[in-house]
Structure formats: structure tokens, C-alpha cells
PDB file of C-alpha atoms in Angstrom:
ATOM      1  CA  UNK A   7     -53.156 -39.248  -0.537  1.00  0.00           C
ATOM      2  CA  UNK A   8     -49.524 -40.333  -0.865  1.00  0.00           C
ATOM      3  CA  UNK A   9     -46.324 -38.337  -0.246  1.00  0.00           C
ATOM      4  CA  UNK A  10     -45.938 -37.577  -3.953  1.00  0.00           C
ATOM      5  CA  UNK A  11     -49.282 -35.733  -3.934  1.00  0.00           C
ATOM      6  CA  UNK A  12     -48.196 -33.682  -0.891  1.00  0.00           C
ATOM      7  CA  UNK A  13     -44.931 -32.748  -2.636  1.00  0.00           C
ATOM      8  CA  UNK A  14     -46.836 -31.528  -5.709  1.00  0.00           C
ATOM      9  CA  UNK A  15     -49.189 -29.388  -3.576  1.00  0.00           C
ATOM     10  CA  UNK A  16     -46.278 -27.903  -1.564  1.00  0.00           C
ATOM     11  CA  UNK A  17     -44.409 -27.175  -4.818  1.00  0.00           C
ATOM     12  CA  UNK A  18     -47.447 -25.427  -6.292  1.00  0.00           C
ATOM     13  CA  UNK A  19     -47.869 -23.219  -3.187  1.00  0.00           C
ATOM     14  CA  UNK A  20     -44.179 -22.272  -3.135  1.00  0.00           C
ATOM     15  CA  UNK A  21     -44.211 -21.526  -6.879  1.00  0.00           C
ATOM     16  CA  UNK A  22     -47.245 -19.254  -6.450  1.00  0.00           C
ATOM     17  CA  UNK A  23     -45.554 -17.367  -3.598  1.00  0.00           C
ATOM     18  CA  UNK A  24     -42.368 -17.010  -5.631  1.00  0.00           C
ATOM     19  CA  UNK A  25     -44.272 -15.598  -8.596  1.00  0.00           C
ATOM     20  CA  UNK A  26     -46.236 -13.132  -6.430  1.00  0.00           C
ATOM     21  CA  UNK A  27     -43.323 -11.771  -4.404  1.00  0.00           C
ATOM     22  CA  UNK A  28     -40.786 -12.081  -7.226  1.00  0.00           C
ATOM     23  CA  UNK A  29     -43.104 -10.204  -9.600  1.00  0.00           C
ATOM     24  CA  UNK A  30     -43.677  -7.459  -7.022  1.00  0.00           C
ATOM     25  CA  UNK A  31     -39.918  -7.097  -6.491  1.00  0.00           C
ATOM     26  CA  UNK A  32     -39.219  -6.903 -10.235  1.00  0.00           C
ATOM     27  CA  UNK A  33     -41.900  -4.222 -10.691  1.00  0.00           C
ATOM     28  CA  UNK A  34     -40.437  -2.142  -7.819  1.00  0.00           C
ATOM     29  CA  UNK A  35     -36.929  -2.459  -9.214  1.00  0.00           C
ATOM     30  CA  UNK A  36     -38.022  -1.469 -12.705  1.00  0.00           C
ATOM     31  CA  UNK A  37     -39.733   1.640 -11.314  1.00  0.00           C
ATOM     32  CA  UNK A  38     -36.504   2.672  -9.572  1.00  0.00           C
ATOM     33  CA  UNK A  39     -37.545   2.371  -5.952  1.00  0.00           C
ATOM     34  CA  UNK A  40     -37.740  -0.331  -3.382  1.00  0.00           C
ATOM     35  CA  UNK A  41     -41.223   0.491  -2.160  1.00  0.00           C
ATOM     36  CA  UNK A  42     -42.426   3.218   0.149  1.00  0.00           C
ATOM     37  CA  UNK A  43     -40.126   2.972   3.142  1.00  0.00           C
ATOM     38  CA  UNK A  44     -40.117   6.634   4.212  1.00  0.00           C
ATOM     39  CA  UNK A  45     -36.806   7.733   5.645  1.00  0.00           C
ATOM     40  CA  UNK A  46     -35.286   4.309   5.028  1.00  0.00           C
ATOM     41  CA  UNK A  47     -35.707   4.447   1.264  1.00  0.00           C
ATOM     42  CA  UNK A  48     -31.943   4.937   0.701  1.00  0.00           C
ATOM     43  CA  UNK A  49     -29.883   1.919   1.601  1.00  0.00           C
ATOM     44  CA  UNK A  50     -26.488   2.493   3.163  1.00  0.00           C
ATOM     45  CA  UNK A  51     -24.839   5.055   5.362  1.00  0.00           C
ATOM     46  CA  UNK A  52     -23.741   8.607   4.782  1.00  0.00           C
ATOM     47  CA  UNK A  53     -20.193   8.951   6.024  1.00  0.00           C
ATOM     48  CA  UNK A  54     -19.187  12.184   7.724  1.00  0.00           C
ATOM     49  CA  UNK A  55     -16.999  14.388   5.585  1.00  0.00           C
ATOM     50  CA  UNK A  56     -14.863  17.323   6.679  1.00  0.00           C
ATOM     51  CA  UNK A  57     -16.529  20.663   6.246  1.00  0.00           C
ATOM     52  CA  UNK A  58     -15.241  22.560   3.216  1.00  0.00           C
ATOM     53  CA  UNK A  59     -12.914  25.406   4.046  1.00  0.00           C
ATOM     54  CA  UNK A  60     -14.449  28.777   3.485  1.00  0.00           C
ATOM     55  CA  UNK A  61     -12.327  31.488   1.927  1.00  0.00           C
ATOM     56  CA  UNK A  62     -11.338  33.974   4.610  1.00  0.00           C
ATOM     57  CA  UNK A  63     -13.304  31.951   7.158  1.00  0.00           C
ATOM     58  CA  UNK A  64     -12.176  30.516  10.463  1.00  0.00           C
ATOM     59  CA  UNK A  65      -8.783  29.037  11.124  1.00  0.00           C
ATOM     60  CA  UNK A  66      -8.135  25.740   9.410  1.00  0.00           C
ATOM     61  CA  UNK A  67      -6.302  22.926  11.146  1.00  0.00           C
ATOM     62  CA  UNK A  68      -2.603  22.915  10.312  1.00  0.00           C
ATOM     63  CA  UNK A  69      -1.685  20.272   7.763  1.00  0.00           C
ATOM     64  CA  UNK A  70       0.837  17.614   8.683  1.00  0.00           C
ATOM     65  CA  UNK A  71       4.326  18.748   7.720  1.00  0.00           C
ATOM     66  CA  UNK A  72       5.596  17.308   4.462  1.00  0.00           C
ATOM     67  CA  UNK A  73       8.306  14.676   4.652  1.00  0.00           C
ATOM     68  CA  UNK A  74      11.610  16.524   4.146  1.00  0.00           C
ATOM     69  CA  UNK A  75      13.841  14.158   2.170  1.00  0.00           C
ATOM     70  CA  UNK A  76      16.689  16.657   1.882  1.00  0.00           C
ATOM     71  CA  UNK A  77      16.790  17.059   5.681  1.00  0.00           C
ATOM     72  CA  UNK A  78      16.730  13.280   6.218  1.00  0.00           C
ATOM     73  CA  UNK A  79      19.579  12.868   3.717  1.00  0.00           C
ATOM     74  CA  UNK A  80      21.581  15.710   5.313  1.00  0.00           C
ATOM     75  CA  UNK A  81      21.121  14.221   8.802  1.00  0.00           C
ATOM     76  CA  UNK A  82      22.044  10.674   7.711  1.00  0.00           C
ATOM     77  CA  UNK A  83      25.850  10.971   8.127  1.00  0.00           C
ATOM     78  CA  UNK A  84      25.289  11.883  11.789  1.00  0.00           C
ATOM     79  CA  UNK A  85      22.594   9.233  12.298  1.00  0.00           C
ATOM     80  CA  UNK A  86      22.784   6.275  14.683  1.00  0.00           C
ATOM     81  CA  UNK A  87      24.355   3.467  12.626  1.00  0.00           C
ATOM     82  CA  UNK A  88      23.605   0.828  15.296  1.00  0.00           C
ATOM     83  CA  UNK A  89      19.918   1.788  15.341  1.00  0.00           C
ATOM     84  CA  UNK A  90      19.900   1.735  11.529  1.00  0.00           C
ATOM     85  CA  UNK A  91      21.429  -1.743  11.565  1.00  0.00           C
ATOM     86  CA  UNK A  92      18.671  -2.898  13.939  1.00  0.00           C
ATOM     87  CA  UNK A  93      16.067  -1.457  11.556  1.00  0.00           C
ATOM     88  CA  UNK A  94      17.804  -3.180   8.625  1.00  0.00           C
ATOM     89  CA  UNK A  95      17.095  -6.593  10.202  1.00  0.00           C
ATOM     90  CA  UNK A  96      13.573  -6.246   8.754  1.00  0.00           C
ATOM     91  CA  UNK A  97      15.158  -5.852   5.310  1.00  0.00           C
ATOM     92  CA  UNK A  98      17.364  -8.934   5.632  1.00  0.00           C
ATOM     93  CA  UNK A  99      14.604 -11.287   4.527  1.00  0.00           C
ATOM     94  CA  UNK A 100      14.968  -9.788   1.035  1.00  0.00           C
ATOM     95  CA  UNK A 101      18.434  -8.151   0.990  1.00  0.00           C
ATOM     96  CA  UNK A 102      21.953  -8.994   2.109  1.00  0.00           C
ATOM     97  CA  UNK A 103      24.352  -6.317   3.311  1.00  0.00           C
ATOM     98  CA  UNK A 104      27.769  -7.932   3.160  1.00  0.00           C
ATOM     99  CA  UNK A 105      30.444  -7.254   0.585  1.00  0.00           C
ATOM    100  CA  UNK A 106      29.939  -9.713  -2.257  1.00  0.00           C
ATOM    101  CA  UNK A 107      26.787 -10.988  -0.541  1.00  0.00           C
ATOM    102  CA  UNK A 108      24.164 -12.933  -2.444  1.00  0.00           C
ATOM    103  CA  UNK A 109      21.161 -11.467  -4.160  1.00  0.00           C
ATOM    104  CA  UNK A 110      17.939 -12.635  -2.537  1.00  0.00           C
ATOM    105  CA  UNK A 111      14.475 -11.414  -3.455  1.00  0.00           C
ATOM    106  CA  UNK A 112      16.208  -8.020  -3.688  1.00  0.00           C
ATOM    107  CA  UNK A 113      19.807  -7.152  -4.584  1.00  0.00           C
ATOM    108  CA  UNK A 114      22.779  -7.079  -2.203  1.00  0.00           C
ATOM    109  CA  UNK A 115      22.966  -3.566  -0.711  1.00  0.00           C
ATOM    110  CA  UNK A 116      26.697  -3.369   0.041  1.00  0.00           C
ATOM    111  CA  UNK A 117      27.911  -0.060  -1.408  1.00  0.00           C
ATOM    112  CA  UNK A 118      24.406   1.085  -2.403  1.00  0.00           C
ATOM    113  CA  UNK A 119      25.115   4.785  -1.725  1.00  0.00           C
ATOM    114  CA  UNK A 120      26.716   6.217  -4.858  1.00  0.00           C
ATOM    115  CA  UNK A 121      26.074   3.098  -6.945  1.00  0.00           C
ATOM    116  CA  UNK A 122      24.140   3.515 -10.219  1.00  0.00           C
ATOM    117  CA  UNK A 123      20.470   2.557  -9.896  1.00  0.00           C
ATOM    118  CA  UNK A 124      19.509  -0.910 -11.157  1.00  0.00           C
ATOM    119  CA  UNK A 125      23.141  -1.911 -11.631  1.00  0.00           C
ATOM    120  CA  UNK A 126      23.955  -4.695  -9.164  1.00  0.00           C
ATOM    121  CA  UNK A 127      25.423  -7.660 -11.010  1.00  0.00           C
ATOM    122  CA  UNK A 128      23.153 -10.680 -11.315  1.00  0.00           C
ATOM    123  CA  UNK A 129      19.885  -9.082 -10.208  1.00  0.00           C
ATOM    124  CA  UNK A 130      16.927  -8.546 -12.549  1.00  0.00           C
ATOM    125  CA  UNK A 131      15.475  -5.097 -11.874  1.00  0.00           C
ATOM    126  CA  UNK A 132      12.068  -3.753 -12.901  1.00  0.00           C
ATOM    127  CA  UNK A 133      11.939  -1.727 -16.106  1.00  0.00           C
ATOM    128  CA  UNK A 134      10.713   1.265 -14.087  1.00  0.00           C
ATOM    129  CA  UNK A 135      13.839   1.283 -11.898  1.00  0.00           C
ATOM    130  CA  UNK A 136      16.110   0.807 -14.927  1.00  0.00           C
ATOM    131  CA  UNK A 137      14.489   3.858 -16.550  1.00  0.00           C
ATOM    132  CA  UNK A 138      14.952   5.971 -13.399  1.00  0.00           C
ATOM    133  CA  UNK A 139      18.683   6.272 -14.043  1.00  0.00           C
ATOM    134  CA  UNK A 140      21.327   8.116 -12.037  1.00  0.00           C
ATOM    135  CA  UNK A 141      23.146   7.082  -8.897  1.00  0.00           C
ATOM    136  CA  UNK A 142      21.657   6.254  -5.501  1.00  0.00           C
ATOM    137  CA  UNK A 143      22.105   9.392  -3.436  1.00  0.00           C
ATOM    138  CA  UNK A 144      21.036   9.585   0.191  1.00  0.00           C
ATOM    139  CA  UNK A 145      18.131  11.805  -0.855  1.00  0.00           C
ATOM    140  CA  UNK A 146      16.992   9.345  -3.554  1.00  0.00           C
ATOM    141  CA  UNK A 147      17.261   6.489  -1.048  1.00  0.00           C
ATOM    142  CA  UNK A 148      15.214   8.538   1.442  1.00  0.00           C
ATOM    143  CA  UNK A 149      12.498   9.019  -1.203  1.00  0.00           C
ATOM    144  CA  UNK A 150      12.570   5.350  -2.213  1.00  0.00           C
ATOM    145  CA  UNK A 151      12.643   3.894   1.293  1.00  0.00           C
ATOM    146  CA  UNK A 152       9.894   6.252   2.490  1.00  0.00           C
ATOM    147  CA  UNK A 153       7.408   5.140  -0.205  1.00  0.00           C
ATOM    148  CA  UNK A 154       8.948   2.909  -2.885  1.00  0.00           C
ATOM    149  CA  UNK A 155       5.901   2.855  -5.179  1.00  0.00           C
ATOM    150  CA  UNK A 156       5.616   6.662  -5.220  1.00  0.00           C
ATOM    151  CA  UNK A 157       9.325   7.159  -6.024  1.00  0.00           C
ATOM    152  CA  UNK A 158       9.474   4.440  -8.699  1.00  0.00           C
ATOM    153  CA  UNK A 159       6.033   3.631 -10.001  1.00  0.00           C
ATOM    154  CA  UNK A 160       6.219   0.030 -11.176  1.00  0.00           C
ATOM    155  CA  UNK A 161       8.973  -1.118  -8.834  1.00  0.00           C
ATOM    156  CA  UNK A 162       9.009  -4.796  -7.867  1.00  0.00           C
ATOM    157  CA  UNK A 163       9.769  -3.881  -4.239  1.00  0.00           C
ATOM    158  CA  UNK A 164       6.690  -4.638  -2.143  1.00  0.00           C
ATOM    159  CA  UNK A 165       7.945  -2.979   1.068  1.00  0.00           C
ATOM    160  CA  UNK A 166       5.426  -0.289   2.147  1.00  0.00           C
ATOM    161  CA  UNK A 167       8.087   2.151   3.332  1.00  0.00           C
ATOM    162  CA  UNK A 168       9.529   3.807   6.437  1.00  0.00           C
ATOM    163  CA  UNK A 169       7.293   6.597   7.675  1.00  0.00           C
ATOM    164  CA  UNK A 170       9.331   7.855  10.658  1.00  0.00           C
ATOM    165  CA  UNK A 171      12.030  10.418   9.781  1.00  0.00           C
ATOM    166  CA  UNK A 172      14.401   9.415  12.596  1.00  0.00           C
ATOM    167  CA  UNK A 173      14.148   5.712  11.742  1.00  0.00           C
ATOM    168  CA  UNK A 174      14.769   6.498   8.082  1.00  0.00           C
ATOM    169  CA  UNK A 175      17.723   8.770   8.955  1.00  0.00           C
ATOM    170  CA  UNK A 176      19.322   5.966  10.995  1.00  0.00           C
ATOM    171  CA  UNK A 177      18.637   3.385   8.269  1.00  0.00           C
ATOM    172  CA  UNK A 178      20.343   5.676   5.736  1.00  0.00           C
ATOM    173  CA  UNK A 179      23.279   6.099   8.157  1.00  0.00           C
ATOM    174  CA  UNK A 180      23.646   2.318   8.223  1.00  0.00           C
ATOM    175  CA  UNK A 181      23.365   1.952   4.434  1.00  0.00           C
ATOM    176  CA  UNK A 182      25.923   4.767   4.028  1.00  0.00           C
ATOM    177  CA  UNK A 183      28.335   2.831   6.285  1.00  0.00           C
ATOM    178  CA  UNK A 184      28.295  -0.192   3.937  1.00  0.00           C
ATOM    179  CA  UNK A 185      31.467   0.716   2.047  1.00  0.00           C
TER     180      UNK A 185
END
């Protein structure tokens, strides 16, 4: 017997096994179950979910306080400009902050407070920001810098946002000083 004969026999055995086990698997799948596996019949894990609140039931955990944009904007003039400038260093990869500074990935932010939205000369803004309209107030900047995509859906700005109120207050204080 030569090696070619052995290869044919091995191929025939493997083909038979494939047909037997493959056929069994196809039948189980077509019947909607993977065989009788008892408690392991469902594949995957059930993730724990919070218990639904019952009306008039026990005390529920207090929800996290909502981000107060008006308070952040009101506190900005008294914020720490130096701390805001340190925070702005993260923004400098995309924005400049000097008078007449260049546009980078984002527009120059000199004089941003009070400036009409999507109006800096020489920068191509997203259609969503152009449609927003109005001037950049401290409150609008607080909304935008907290979560840009939720304030202007469709913005080109990829920054995820500033989640800490104090950090955002100080950043707004710095941006407000750019006049």
C-alpha cells in the first residue's frame, strides 16, 4: 500500500465523520435547540439589572445631581483663570488662543465669548454648528464643552467633554479672559 492509498482512506474517514457530526448539528439547529444540555441550554450570561422601583415602596437611591450649566456660567467670572489656562493646554493641539492666531483642527478661540457661533474667519464649520445660530454665551460654552455632541449633534469636534464643574468653570474663566 502506498502513501496515496493511505491519504484516500484517511480522507474517507474524515469525510464520514464530518457528515455524521455536521448532519447532527444541522438537525439540532433546525429544531431550535442545541441538544439536551439541562441548565446549560442557554448560551451566555444574564447580567444583573437594578431592581425596578416600586411605587410607594422603599427609599430609592438619590440620583446624581444634574449638571447646572447656568451655575457654571455664573461662577465663571470668579473662576481661577490660571487653572483654566492649565486646562486649556489640552485644547491647544486643536485650537490657538492668541489674538489673530491661526486656525488649526479647530478655530482660534481668541474672543470666543460673545462671538457669533460658527463665525471665525477662515474656518470651515459643521452644518450643525452653523444652524445653531446665536452668540457664544458662557452658558452655551458650558453646555458645549461639557458634552459637545449633545449640545450640537453633528459637530465635527471630537473632544468628549469636561465632566467636572470646577474644571469647566475655570476653563470658562480663561476663555472669558481672551479679549
